[in-house]
Short mmCIF file of C-alpha atoms and ligand atoms in Angstrom, two decimals:
data_model
loop_
_atom_site.label_atom_id
_atom_site.label_comp_id
_atom_site.label_asym_id
_atom_site.label_seq_id
_atom_site.Cartn_x
_atom_site.Cartn_y
_atom_site.Cartn_z
CA MET I 1 14.00 6.91 -16.20
CA ASN I 2 11.60 5.25 -18.56
CA ASN I 3 8.67 2.88 -18.06
CA LYS I 4 10.63 0.00 -19.51
CA SER I 5 13.31 0.27 -16.84
CA ILE I 6 10.62 0.48 -14.14
CA ALA I 7 8.96 -2.63 -15.55
CA ASN I 8 12.17 -4.62 -15.20
CA ILE I 9 12.67 -4.04 -11.49
CA SER I 10 12.36 -7.14 -9.33
CA MET I 11 9.50 -7.38 -6.83
CA ALA I 12 12.02 -7.83 -4.00
CA VAL I 13 13.44 -4.36 -4.77
CA ILE I 14 9.98 -2.84 -5.22
CA ARG I 15 8.92 -4.14 -1.80
CA ARG I 16 11.90 -2.36 -0.20
CA LEU I 17 11.15 1.00 -1.87
CA PRO I 18 8.36 2.13 0.51
CA LYS I 19 10.81 1.72 3.38
CA TYR I 20 13.43 3.89 1.63
CA HIS I 21 10.70 6.42 0.90
CA ARG I 22 9.56 6.55 4.54
CA TYR I 23 13.09 7.01 5.93
CA LEU I 24 14.01 9.61 3.33
CA LYS I 25 10.89 11.58 4.25
CA GLU I 26 11.96 11.52 7.90
CA LEU I 27 15.44 12.72 6.91
CA LEU I 28 13.97 15.62 4.95
CA GLU I 29 11.78 16.53 7.92
CA LYS I 30 14.98 16.66 10.00
CA GLU I 31 16.54 18.83 7.28
CA VAL I 32 19.13 16.23 6.31
CA TYR I 33 19.81 16.77 2.60
CA ARG I 34 22.72 14.46 1.92
CA ILE I 35 23.43 10.91 3.08
CA SER I 36 25.91 8.15 2.31
CA SER I 37 24.84 4.56 1.67
CA LYS I 38 26.66 3.65 4.92
CA GLU I 39 24.61 6.13 6.97
CA LEU I 40 21.43 5.07 5.20
CA SER I 41 22.32 1.47 5.98
CA LYS I 42 22.60 2.20 9.73
CA LEU I 43 19.24 3.88 9.63
CA ILE I 44 17.26 1.44 7.50
CA GLY I 45 18.95 -1.83 8.40
CA PHE I 46 19.75 -2.94 4.82
CA THR I 47 23.46 -3.36 4.04
CA ALA I 48 25.22 -0.49 2.25
CA SER I 49 25.88 -2.74 -0.74
CA GLN I 50 22.21 -3.77 -0.85
CA ILE I 51 21.25 -0.09 -0.88
CA ARG I 52 23.71 0.74 -3.68
CA GLN I 53 22.50 -2.28 -5.65
CA ASP I 54 18.83 -1.37 -5.14
CA LEU I 55 19.25 2.24 -6.12
CA ASN I 56 21.44 1.34 -9.09
CA CYS I 57 18.40 -0.44 -10.56
CA PHE I 58 17.03 3.02 -11.31
CA GLY I 59 20.21 4.46 -12.70
CA GLY I 60 21.85 5.21 -9.31
CA PHE I 61 21.18 8.56 -7.72
CA GLY I 62 24.38 8.67 -5.70
CA GLN I 63 27.70 10.27 -6.53
CA GLN I 64 31.05 8.88 -5.45
CA GLY I 65 32.30 10.83 -2.43
CA TYR I 66 29.07 12.79 -2.09
CA GLY I 67 26.49 10.18 -1.23
CA TYR I 68 22.83 10.61 -2.04
CA ASN I 69 20.87 13.79 -2.44
CA VAL I 70 18.02 12.99 -0.04
CA GLU I 71 15.40 15.18 -1.69
CA GLU I 72 16.19 13.94 -5.19
CA LEU I 73 16.14 10.33 -4.05
CA TYR I 74 12.90 10.83 -2.14
CA ASN I 75 11.22 12.42 -5.17
CA GLU I 76 12.51 9.78 -7.59
CA ILE I 77 11.44 6.86 -5.40
CA GLY I 78 8.07 8.57 -4.97
CA LYS I 79 7.75 8.74 -8.77
CA ILE I 80 8.76 5.10 -9.18
CA LEU I 81 6.12 4.13 -6.63
CA GLY I 82 3.61 6.24 -8.55
CA LEU I 83 3.12 8.60 -5.61
CA ASP I 84 3.27 11.64 -7.88
CA LYS I 85 -0.18 10.67 -9.18
CA THR I 86 -3.62 10.51 -7.59
CA TYR I 87 -5.79 7.42 -7.25
CA LYS I 88 -9.52 6.97 -6.72
CA LEU I 89 -10.46 4.34 -4.16
CA ILE I 90 -13.62 2.61 -3.08
CA ILE I 91 -14.02 0.34 -0.05
CA ILE I 92 -16.29 -2.70 -0.19
CA GLY I 93 -17.19 -4.05 3.23
CA ALA I 94 -17.25 -1.08 5.58
CA GLY I 95 -17.08 -2.82 8.95
CA ASN I 96 -14.28 -2.51 11.50
CA LEU I 97 -11.41 -2.71 9.05
CA GLY I 98 -13.09 -0.87 6.16
CA GLN I 99 -14.02 2.04 8.40
CA ALA I 100 -10.53 2.16 9.94
CA ILE I 101 -9.04 2.49 6.43
CA ALA I 102 -11.68 5.10 5.52
CA ASN I 103 -10.82 7.13 8.61
CA TYR I 104 -7.09 7.08 7.95
CA THR I 105 -6.59 10.47 6.34
CA ASN I 106 -2.88 9.96 5.62
CA TYR I 107 -3.73 7.95 2.50
CA GLU I 108 -5.53 11.02 1.16
CA ARG I 109 -2.37 13.07 1.67
CA SER I 110 -0.41 10.54 -0.37
CA GLY I 111 -2.87 10.88 -3.26
CA PHE I 112 -5.32 8.04 -2.54
CA GLU I 113 -8.76 9.60 -2.62
CA LEU I 114 -11.64 7.61 -1.19
CA ILE I 115 -14.80 8.24 -3.20
CA ALA I 116 -17.31 5.67 -1.90
CA LEU I 117 -17.94 2.96 0.67
CA PHE I 118 -20.15 -0.03 -0.12
CA ASP I 119 -21.77 -2.33 2.40
CA ILE I 120 -24.72 -4.66 2.70
CA ASN I 121 -25.69 -3.46 6.18
CA PRO I 122 -28.87 -1.31 5.92
CA LYS I 123 -27.96 0.46 9.19
CA LEU I 124 -25.05 2.16 7.44
CA GLN I 125 -27.17 3.60 4.62
CA GLY I 126 -27.50 7.37 4.81
CA LEU I 127 -24.38 7.64 7.01
CA LYS I 128 -21.05 9.14 5.96
CA ILE I 129 -17.39 9.00 6.90
CA ARG I 130 -15.54 12.26 6.24
CA ASP I 131 -18.39 13.32 3.93
CA ILE I 132 -18.10 10.11 1.94
CA PRO I 133 -21.44 8.28 1.81
CA PHE I 134 -22.04 4.61 2.52
CA ARG I 135 -23.78 3.04 -0.45
CA ASP I 136 -25.72 -0.15 -0.74
CA ILE I 137 -23.80 -3.01 -2.33
CA ASP I 138 -26.56 -3.22 -4.96
CA GLU I 139 -25.32 0.12 -6.33
CA LEU I 140 -21.81 -1.24 -6.91
CA GLU I 141 -22.29 -2.50 -10.46
CA GLN I 142 -23.76 0.75 -11.70
CA PHE I 143 -21.16 2.80 -9.83
CA THR I 144 -18.30 0.94 -11.50
CA ASN I 145 -20.03 1.25 -14.86
CA GLU I 146 -20.07 5.02 -14.45
CA ASN I 147 -16.76 5.69 -12.66
CA TYR I 148 -13.20 4.60 -13.21
CA ILE I 149 -11.77 3.27 -9.94
CA ASP I 150 -8.03 2.88 -9.57
CA ILE I 151 -8.15 0.80 -6.40
CA VAL I 152 -10.92 -1.34 -4.93
CA VAL I 153 -10.38 -2.21 -1.27
CA ILE I 154 -11.95 -5.55 -0.31
CA SER I 155 -12.70 -5.78 3.41
CA THR I 156 -15.77 -8.00 3.42
CA PRO I 157 -15.93 -11.41 5.10
CA LYS I 158 -13.94 -13.89 2.98
CA GLU I 159 -17.05 -15.90 2.10
CA VAL I 160 -18.49 -13.05 0.01
CA ALA I 161 -15.28 -11.45 -1.29
CA GLN I 162 -15.33 -13.21 -4.66
CA SER I 163 -19.02 -12.48 -5.23
CA VAL I 164 -18.53 -8.73 -4.67
CA VAL I 165 -15.48 -8.70 -6.95
CA ASP I 166 -17.60 -10.39 -9.63
CA LYS I 167 -19.98 -7.40 -9.52
CA LEU I 168 -17.25 -4.97 -10.58
CA ASN I 169 -17.05 -3.73 -14.13
CA ILE I 170 -13.45 -4.81 -14.51
CA LYS I 171 -12.86 -2.49 -17.48
CA ASN I 172 -13.19 0.37 -15.02
CA VAL I 173 -10.95 -1.03 -12.28
CA GLY I 174 -7.17 -0.77 -11.99
CA GLY I 175 -6.34 -2.93 -9.00
CA ILE I 176 -7.61 -4.60 -5.86
CA TRP I 177 -6.19 -4.16 -2.36
CA ASN I 178 -7.49 -7.37 -0.84
CA PHE I 179 -7.73 -7.80 2.92
CA ALA I 180 -10.10 -10.78 2.84
CA PRO I 181 -8.13 -13.96 3.58
CA THR I 182 -8.97 -15.63 0.28
CA ASP I 183 -7.40 -15.82 -3.18
CA LEU I 184 -9.50 -13.83 -5.59
CA LYS I 185 -9.96 -14.95 -9.16
CA VAL I 186 -9.77 -11.93 -11.45
CA SER I 187 -8.81 -11.17 -15.02
CA ASP I 188 -5.08 -10.68 -15.68
CA GLU I 189 -5.74 -7.02 -16.48
CA ILE I 190 -6.35 -6.34 -12.79
CA VAL I 191 -3.52 -6.09 -10.30
CA VAL I 192 -4.20 -7.70 -6.93
CA GLU I 193 -2.21 -6.99 -3.79
CA ASN I 194 -3.14 -9.21 -0.85
CA VAL I 195 -2.54 -7.93 2.67
CA HIS I 196 -2.09 -10.32 5.57
CA LEU I 197 -1.41 -8.62 8.89
CA ASN I 198 -1.33 -12.14 10.35
CA GLU I 199 1.93 -12.85 8.59
CA SER I 200 3.61 -10.04 10.45
CA LEU I 201 1.93 -10.97 13.74
CA PHE I 202 2.90 -14.63 13.43
CA THR I 203 6.48 -13.66 12.58
CA LEU I 204 6.50 -11.61 15.76
CA SER I 205 5.19 -14.54 17.81
CA TYR I 206 7.92 -16.74 16.28
CA LEU I 207 10.58 -14.18 17.27
CA LEU I 208 9.17 -13.93 20.81
CA ASN I 209 9.35 -17.70 21.18
CA GLU I 210 12.80 -17.91 19.64
CA ARG I 211 14.04 -15.35 22.16
CA GLU I 212 12.51 -17.33 25.01
CA LEU I 213 14.21 -20.51 23.82
CA GLU I 214 17.56 -18.69 23.49
CA SER I 215 17.32 -17.35 27.05
CA LYS I 216 16.81 -20.90 28.41
CA LYS I 217 19.98 -22.23 26.76
P1 LIG R 1 -16.58 -6.75 9.97
O1 LIG R 1 -17.58 -7.84 10.18
O2 LIG R 1 -16.46 -5.68 11.01
O3 LIG R 1 -16.86 -6.03 8.56
C1 LIG R 1 -17.26 -6.70 7.41
C2 LIG R 1 -18.25 -5.79 6.69
O4 LIG R 1 -18.56 -6.39 5.45
C3 LIG R 1 -19.55 -5.58 7.47
O5 LIG R 1 -19.84 -4.19 7.59
C4 LIG R 1 -20.58 -6.30 6.62
O6 LIG R 1 -21.86 -5.71 6.68
C5 LIG R 1 -19.96 -6.18 5.24
N1 LIG R 1 -20.47 -7.17 4.29
C6 LIG R 1 -20.83 -8.45 4.51
N2 LIG R 1 -21.25 -9.02 3.37
C7 LIG R 1 -21.17 -8.07 2.42
C8 LIG R 1 -21.46 -8.04 1.04
N3 LIG R 1 -21.94 -9.11 0.38
N4 LIG R 1 -21.26 -6.90 0.37
C9 LIG R 1 -20.79 -5.80 1.00
N5 LIG R 1 -20.51 -5.75 2.30
C10 LIG R 1 -20.67 -6.88 3.00
O7 LIG R 1 -15.20 -7.49 9.74
P2 LIG R 1 -13.72 -6.86 9.82
O8 LIG R 1 -13.15 -7.16 11.12
O9 LIG R 1 -13.76 -5.45 9.35
O10 LIG R 1 -12.95 -7.75 8.74
C11 LIG R 1 -13.26 -7.60 7.37
C12 LIG R 1 -12.42 -8.55 6.52
O11 LIG R 1 -11.06 -8.22 6.64
C13 LIG R 1 -12.53 -10.02 6.93
O12 LIG R 1 -12.47 -10.81 5.77
C14 LIG R 1 -11.31 -10.24 7.79
O13 LIG R 1 -10.89 -11.58 7.81
C15 LIG R 1 -10.33 -9.36 7.06
N6 LIG R 1 -9.20 -8.90 7.86
C16 LIG R 1 -8.00 -8.98 7.26
C17 LIG R 1 -6.89 -8.52 7.86
C18 LIG R 1 -5.62 -8.62 7.11
O14 LIG R 1 -4.57 -8.35 7.63
N7 LIG R 1 -5.67 -9.00 5.87
C19 LIG R 1 -6.92 -7.92 9.20
C20 LIG R 1 -8.25 -7.84 9.74
C21 LIG R 1 -9.36 -8.32 9.08
#
């Protein structure tokens, strides 16, 4: 596997990889070490041909008549997703959502290390979450001048999201995990991943209503 081949993978495939990774981890925990694309298909819900096609993008880890080596596949997908590395994170906007993310220790186990929380609320100053101090937003500029940050989590109100992003020293930032419901304007060097839980919730409400309509037919 080389970086060039990783760079050519479509986003649709990339977005399916975390799901493969999660199911493969569960299989390993159940001590399942070998699986066919058909069995994997039943488990994950993608078709067997979709799975073969997806995994072929990386050179194909399966062998005819043997199936996939679960551990090898799990490790390789982990590497493709960059989960064999560690990342430094900061959270800007440490209210309900920011604190929930800060308290979620599973990210730490996957290599995402939270190093600071920034907020404008003076009541938070001097407090800590898991030994990580809350800092005043006025310290943000200096902090990003002095530290390289792989991922900046934005969980401020949408009205201020752009202004806090503008305080970052972008040379020292890898990417932004943006929860604020607004499109951030940033230099092309920075990767932005927007998260919208609403999209999933509204899809669920659509499915609930569709089911209701079906039952009335
Ligand atoms: P919240 O009001 O509990 O927290 C916002 C925090 O940002 C507060 O602690 C506040 O003091 C801080 N803040 C305000 N202005 C600031 C500034 N200039 N600099 C630094 N900190 C500042 O709100 P909540 O519920 O945690 O939501 C946070 C954001 O996340 C909102 O934009 C909300 O719409 C969004 N959200 C997004 C979701 C998603 O799926 N994308 C789900 C839930 C919330």
